[in-house]
Amino acid sequence: MRRALEQARRAAEAGEVPVGAVLAAPDGRLLAEAHNAPLRRHDPTAHAEVLALRRAGVALGNYRLGGCVLVVTLEPCAMCAAALAHARLAGVVYGAADRLAGAVSSCAELLDAPFFNHRVWHMGGICSEACAAVLRDFFAARRPSGGGEEDTRRQGESGHA
């Protein structure tokens, strides 16, 4: 998660919503790391998870990433959850829950949906406070005035808006 947090901070420095991801091979080798880049790439699919999947696919020469595990700072959205299942990942570990768009356990449980032909194990809440803090700090710096707790929850925990 430490490396994923480094990627999230890089995203923040670039003005992107700070979400970072790393993808490990079954033997623990780092295959890819990425951060959100939809603004820079002019691409709504350029979430950290999708970019890491793309890079890992190139590294392995295969879009199927069986046995691999993704570590990401924010609970994946519906698009990313579907991509994880289609890539045949073994698992995903995430930090902060996304109460507005999280599709692993917060708003939907897509990785457990019966219509996917592959199951991805998942574990959330790893270093959740550090992951949420990166998001909160990013959005707090962009608000003209402090904003209330509800504003922080809405903007600080939804990195897929």
PDB file of C-alpha atoms in Angstrom:
ATOM      1  CA  MET A   1       0.000   0.000   0.000  1.00  0.00           C
ATOM      2  CA  ARG A   2       2.960   2.305   0.609  1.00  0.00           C
ATOM      3  CA  ARG A   3       3.787   2.285  -3.129  1.00  0.00           C
ATOM      4  CA  ALA A   4       0.140   2.850  -4.054  1.00  0.00           C
ATOM      5  CA  LEU A   5       0.075   5.863  -1.709  1.00  0.00           C
ATOM      6  CA  GLU A   6       3.197   7.213  -3.446  1.00  0.00           C
ATOM      7  CA  GLN A   7       1.335   6.946  -6.743  1.00  0.00           C
ATOM      8  CA  ALA A   8      -1.702   8.707  -5.250  1.00  0.00           C
ATOM      9  CA  ARG A   9       0.528  11.583  -4.143  1.00  0.00           C
ATOM     10  CA  ARG A  10       1.948  11.814  -7.675  1.00  0.00           C
ATOM     11  CA  ALA A  11      -1.591  12.114  -8.994  1.00  0.00           C
ATOM     12  CA  ALA A  12      -2.309  14.934  -6.538  1.00  0.00           C
ATOM     13  CA  GLU A  13       0.856  16.757  -7.622  1.00  0.00           C
ATOM     14  CA  ALA A  14      -0.379  16.514 -11.213  1.00  0.00           C
ATOM     15  CA  GLY A  15      -3.797  17.901 -10.236  1.00  0.00           C
ATOM     16  CA  GLU A  16      -5.521  14.537 -10.648  1.00  0.00           C
ATOM     17  CA  VAL A  17      -7.765  12.949  -8.017  1.00  0.00           C
ATOM     18  CA  PRO A  18      -5.197  11.127  -5.840  1.00  0.00           C
ATOM     19  CA  VAL A  19      -5.764   7.432  -6.361  1.00  0.00           C
ATOM     20  CA  GLY A  20      -2.802   5.114  -6.820  1.00  0.00           C
ATOM     21  CA  ALA A  21      -2.490   1.440  -7.651  1.00  0.00           C
ATOM     22  CA  VAL A  22       0.164  -1.255  -7.882  1.00  0.00           C
ATOM     23  CA  LEU A  23      -0.218  -4.703  -9.382  1.00  0.00           C
ATOM     24  CA  ALA A  24       1.827  -7.689  -8.239  1.00  0.00           C
ATOM     25  CA  ALA A  25       2.494 -10.970 -10.022  1.00  0.00           C
ATOM     26  CA  PRO A  26       1.750 -14.262  -8.268  1.00  0.00           C
ATOM     27  CA  ASP A  27       5.415 -14.444  -7.212  1.00  0.00           C
ATOM     28  CA  GLY A  28       5.186 -10.982  -5.594  1.00  0.00           C
ATOM     29  CA  ARG A  29       7.083  -9.201  -8.366  1.00  0.00           C
ATOM     30  CA  LEU A  30       5.820  -5.687  -9.134  1.00  0.00           C
ATOM     31  CA  LEU A  31       4.309  -5.700 -12.625  1.00  0.00           C
ATOM     32  CA  ALA A  32       2.835  -2.215 -12.796  1.00  0.00           C
ATOM     33  CA  GLU A  33       2.056   0.914 -10.877  1.00  0.00           C
ATOM     34  CA  ALA A  34      -0.138   3.826 -11.890  1.00  0.00           C
ATOM     35  CA  HIS A  35      -2.191   6.759 -10.694  1.00  0.00           C
ATOM     36  CA  ASN A  36      -5.353   8.453 -11.877  1.00  0.00           C
ATOM     37  CA  ALA A  37      -4.793  10.405 -15.091  1.00  0.00           C
ATOM     38  CA  PRO A  38      -8.140  11.117 -16.807  1.00  0.00           C
ATOM     39  CA  LEU A  39      -7.491  14.876 -16.973  1.00  0.00           C
ATOM     40  CA  ARG A  40      -4.005  14.596 -18.446  1.00  0.00           C
ATOM     41  CA  ARG A  41      -4.973  11.821 -20.861  1.00  0.00           C
ATOM     42  CA  HIS A  42      -8.401  13.236 -21.740  1.00  0.00           C
ATOM     43  CA  ASP A  43      -9.673   9.738 -21.015  1.00  0.00           C
ATOM     44  CA  PRO A  44     -12.513   8.931 -18.599  1.00  0.00           C
ATOM     45  CA  THR A  45     -11.210   5.356 -18.275  1.00  0.00           C
ATOM     46  CA  ALA A  46      -7.747   6.427 -17.095  1.00  0.00           C
ATOM     47  CA  HIS A  47      -8.321   5.374 -13.488  1.00  0.00           C
ATOM     48  CA  ALA A  48      -5.307   4.063 -11.587  1.00  0.00           C
ATOM     49  CA  GLU A  49      -6.694   0.517 -11.624  1.00  0.00           C
ATOM     50  CA  VAL A  50      -7.279   0.439 -15.378  1.00  0.00           C
ATOM     51  CA  LEU A  51      -3.867   1.927 -16.149  1.00  0.00           C
ATOM     52  CA  ALA A  52      -2.175  -0.635 -13.890  1.00  0.00           C
ATOM     53  CA  LEU A  53      -4.088  -3.470 -15.590  1.00  0.00           C
ATOM     54  CA  ARG A  54      -3.040  -2.197 -19.022  1.00  0.00           C
ATOM     55  CA  ARG A  55       0.626  -1.962 -18.022  1.00  0.00           C
ATOM     56  CA  ALA A  56       0.608  -5.392 -16.398  1.00  0.00           C
ATOM     57  CA  GLY A  57      -1.022  -6.891 -19.477  1.00  0.00           C
ATOM     58  CA  VAL A  58       1.756  -5.486 -21.638  1.00  0.00           C
ATOM     59  CA  ALA A  59       4.414  -6.727 -19.193  1.00  0.00           C
ATOM     60  CA  LEU A  60       2.982 -10.248 -19.252  1.00  0.00           C
ATOM     61  CA  GLY A  61       1.895 -10.237 -22.884  1.00  0.00           C
ATOM     62  CA  ASN A  62      -1.615 -11.263 -21.879  1.00  0.00           C
ATOM     63  CA  TYR A  63      -4.766  -9.460 -20.750  1.00  0.00           C
ATOM     64  CA  ARG A  64      -5.536 -12.317 -18.394  1.00  0.00           C
ATOM     65  CA  LEU A  65      -3.742 -11.638 -15.151  1.00  0.00           C
ATOM     66  CA  GLY A  66      -4.546 -14.807 -13.229  1.00  0.00           C
ATOM     67  CA  GLY A  67      -2.913 -15.042  -9.832  1.00  0.00           C
ATOM     68  CA  CYS A  68      -2.110 -11.308  -9.753  1.00  0.00           C
ATOM     69  CA  VAL A  69      -3.207  -8.955  -6.973  1.00  0.00           C
ATOM     70  CA  LEU A  70      -4.018  -5.266  -7.262  1.00  0.00           C
ATOM     71  CA  VAL A  71      -3.431  -2.885  -4.353  1.00  0.00           C
ATOM     72  CA  VAL A  72      -5.283   0.429  -4.689  1.00  0.00           C
ATOM     73  CA  THR A  73      -5.804   3.357  -2.345  1.00  0.00           C
ATOM     74  CA  LEU A  74      -9.553   3.717  -2.977  1.00  0.00           C
ATOM     75  CA  GLU A  75     -12.320   1.164  -3.359  1.00  0.00           C
ATOM     76  CA  PRO A  76     -12.785   0.506  -7.097  1.00  0.00           C
ATOM     77  CA  CYS A  77     -15.755   1.955  -8.969  1.00  0.00           C
ATOM     78  CA  ALA A  78     -18.080  -0.129 -11.169  1.00  0.00           C
ATOM     79  CA  MET A  79     -15.924   0.288 -14.277  1.00  0.00           C
ATOM     80  CA  CYS A  80     -12.773  -0.756 -12.451  1.00  0.00           C
ATOM     81  CA  ALA A  81     -14.435  -3.652 -10.630  1.00  0.00           C
ATOM     82  CA  ALA A  82     -15.645  -5.038 -13.949  1.00  0.00           C
ATOM     83  CA  ALA A  83     -12.161  -4.647 -15.429  1.00  0.00           C
ATOM     84  CA  LEU A  84     -10.660  -6.573 -12.481  1.00  0.00           C
ATOM     85  CA  ALA A  85     -13.040  -9.465 -13.070  1.00  0.00           C
ATOM     86  CA  HIS A  86     -12.441  -9.488 -16.826  1.00  0.00           C
ATOM     87  CA  ALA A  87      -8.676  -9.482 -16.262  1.00  0.00           C
ATOM     88  CA  ARG A  88      -9.141 -12.587 -14.090  1.00  0.00           C
ATOM     89  CA  LEU A  89      -7.246 -11.063 -11.152  1.00  0.00           C
ATOM     90  CA  ALA A  90      -6.876 -13.226  -8.085  1.00  0.00           C
ATOM     91  CA  GLY A  91      -7.597 -10.386  -5.697  1.00  0.00           C
ATOM     92  CA  VAL A  92      -7.802  -6.714  -4.871  1.00  0.00           C
ATOM     93  CA  VAL A  93      -6.767  -4.947  -1.680  1.00  0.00           C
ATOM     94  CA  TYR A  94      -7.995  -1.395  -1.198  1.00  0.00           C
ATOM     95  CA  GLY A  95      -7.551   1.341   1.366  1.00  0.00           C
ATOM     96  CA  ALA A  96     -10.370   3.853   1.757  1.00  0.00           C
ATOM     97  CA  ALA A  97     -14.003   2.964   1.163  1.00  0.00           C
ATOM     98  CA  ASP A  98     -15.807   5.042  -1.456  1.00  0.00           C
ATOM     99  CA  ARG A  99     -19.283   5.632  -0.068  1.00  0.00           C
ATOM    100  CA  LEU A 100     -20.435   7.387  -3.257  1.00  0.00           C
ATOM    101  CA  ALA A 101     -19.099   5.152  -6.022  1.00  0.00           C
ATOM    102  CA  GLY A 102     -17.473   2.102  -4.426  1.00  0.00           C
ATOM    103  CA  ALA A 103     -18.514  -1.027  -6.278  1.00  0.00           C
ATOM    104  CA  VAL A 104     -16.798  -3.676  -4.151  1.00  0.00           C
ATOM    105  CA  SER A 105     -18.753  -3.273  -0.923  1.00  0.00           C
ATOM    106  CA  SER A 106     -19.902   0.316  -0.289  1.00  0.00           C
ATOM    107  CA  CYS A 107     -22.529   0.974  -2.992  1.00  0.00           C
ATOM    108  CA  ALA A 108     -22.533  -2.339  -4.827  1.00  0.00           C
ATOM    109  CA  GLU A 109     -20.900  -5.740  -4.498  1.00  0.00           C
ATOM    110  CA  LEU A 110     -19.961  -6.271  -8.130  1.00  0.00           C
ATOM    111  CA  LEU A 111     -17.025  -8.588  -7.470  1.00  0.00           C
ATOM    112  CA  ASP A 112     -19.492 -10.982  -5.849  1.00  0.00           C
ATOM    113  CA  ALA A 113     -22.109 -10.652  -8.593  1.00  0.00           C
ATOM    114  CA  PRO A 114     -23.293 -13.942 -10.083  1.00  0.00           C
ATOM    115  CA  PHE A 115     -23.119 -12.650 -13.661  1.00  0.00           C
ATOM    116  CA  PHE A 116     -19.308 -12.395 -13.678  1.00  0.00           C
ATOM    117  CA  ASN A 117     -17.601 -15.573 -14.843  1.00  0.00           C
ATOM    118  CA  HIS A 118     -14.675 -14.990 -12.491  1.00  0.00           C
ATOM    119  CA  ARG A 119     -14.488 -14.238  -8.772  1.00  0.00           C
ATOM    120  CA  VAL A 120     -11.952 -11.766  -7.403  1.00  0.00           C
ATOM    121  CA  TRP A 121     -11.312 -11.939  -3.678  1.00  0.00           C
ATOM    122  CA  HIS A 122     -11.232  -8.552  -1.998  1.00  0.00           C
ATOM    123  CA  MET A 123     -10.123  -6.931   1.223  1.00  0.00           C
ATOM    124  CA  GLY A 124     -10.732  -3.310   2.147  1.00  0.00           C
ATOM    125  CA  GLY A 125      -9.671  -0.947   4.884  1.00  0.00           C
ATOM    126  CA  ILE A 126      -5.919  -1.464   4.584  1.00  0.00           C
ATOM    127  CA  CYS A 127      -4.202   1.784   5.685  1.00  0.00           C
ATOM    128  CA  SER A 128      -7.628   3.358   5.224  1.00  0.00           C
ATOM    129  CA  GLU A 129      -6.914   6.503   7.225  1.00  0.00           C
ATOM    130  CA  ALA A 130      -3.742   7.311   5.265  1.00  0.00           C
ATOM    131  CA  CYS A 131      -5.559   6.666   1.986  1.00  0.00           C
ATOM    132  CA  ALA A 132      -8.554   8.808   2.977  1.00  0.00           C
ATOM    133  CA  ALA A 133      -6.271  11.590   4.227  1.00  0.00           C
ATOM    134  CA  VAL A 134      -4.628  11.965   0.806  1.00  0.00           C
ATOM    135  CA  LEU A 135      -8.073  12.437  -0.736  1.00  0.00           C
ATOM    136  CA  ARG A 136      -9.326  14.779   2.006  1.00  0.00           C
ATOM    137  CA  ASP A 137      -6.224  16.964   1.769  1.00  0.00           C
ATOM    138  CA  PHE A 138      -6.478  17.127  -2.010  1.00  0.00           C
ATOM    139  CA  PHE A 139     -10.107  18.271  -1.999  1.00  0.00           C
ATOM    140  CA  ALA A 140      -9.697  20.569   1.029  1.00  0.00           C
ATOM    141  CA  ALA A 141      -6.971  22.475  -0.829  1.00  0.00           C
ATOM    142  CA  ARG A 142      -9.389  23.055  -3.725  1.00  0.00           C
ATOM    143  CA  ARG A 143     -12.339  24.342  -1.698  1.00  0.00           C
ATOM    144  CA  PRO A 144     -12.557  28.119  -1.313  1.00  0.00           C
ATOM    145  CA  SER A 145     -13.625  27.787   2.331  1.00  0.00           C
ATOM    146  CA  GLY A 146     -13.219  24.928   4.780  1.00  0.00           C
ATOM    147  CA  GLY A 147     -16.477  23.130   3.919  1.00  0.00           C
ATOM    148  CA  GLY A 148     -18.343  21.001   6.382  1.00  0.00           C
ATOM    149  CA  GLU A 149     -17.931  17.348   7.353  1.00  0.00           C
ATOM    150  CA  GLU A 150     -20.522  16.276   4.778  1.00  0.00           C
ATOM    151  CA  ASP A 151     -18.602  18.129   2.073  1.00  0.00           C
ATOM    152  CA  THR A 152     -15.381  16.413   3.149  1.00  0.00           C
ATOM    153  CA  ARG A 153     -17.039  12.990   3.122  1.00  0.00           C
ATOM    154  CA  ARG A 154     -18.531  13.539  -0.297  1.00  0.00           C
ATOM    155  CA  GLN A 155     -15.446  14.959  -1.951  1.00  0.00           C
ATOM    156  CA  GLY A 156     -12.748  13.349   0.153  1.00  0.00           C
ATOM    157  CA  GLU A 157     -13.882   9.787  -0.272  1.00  0.00           C
ATOM    158  CA  SER A 158     -15.092   9.711  -3.837  1.00  0.00           C
ATOM    159  CA  GLY A 159     -12.116   9.619  -6.120  1.00  0.00           C
ATOM    160  CA  HIS A 160     -14.080   8.407  -9.096  1.00  0.00           C
ATOM    161  CA  ALA A 161     -16.242  11.501  -9.597  1.00  0.00           C
TER     162      ALA A 161
END
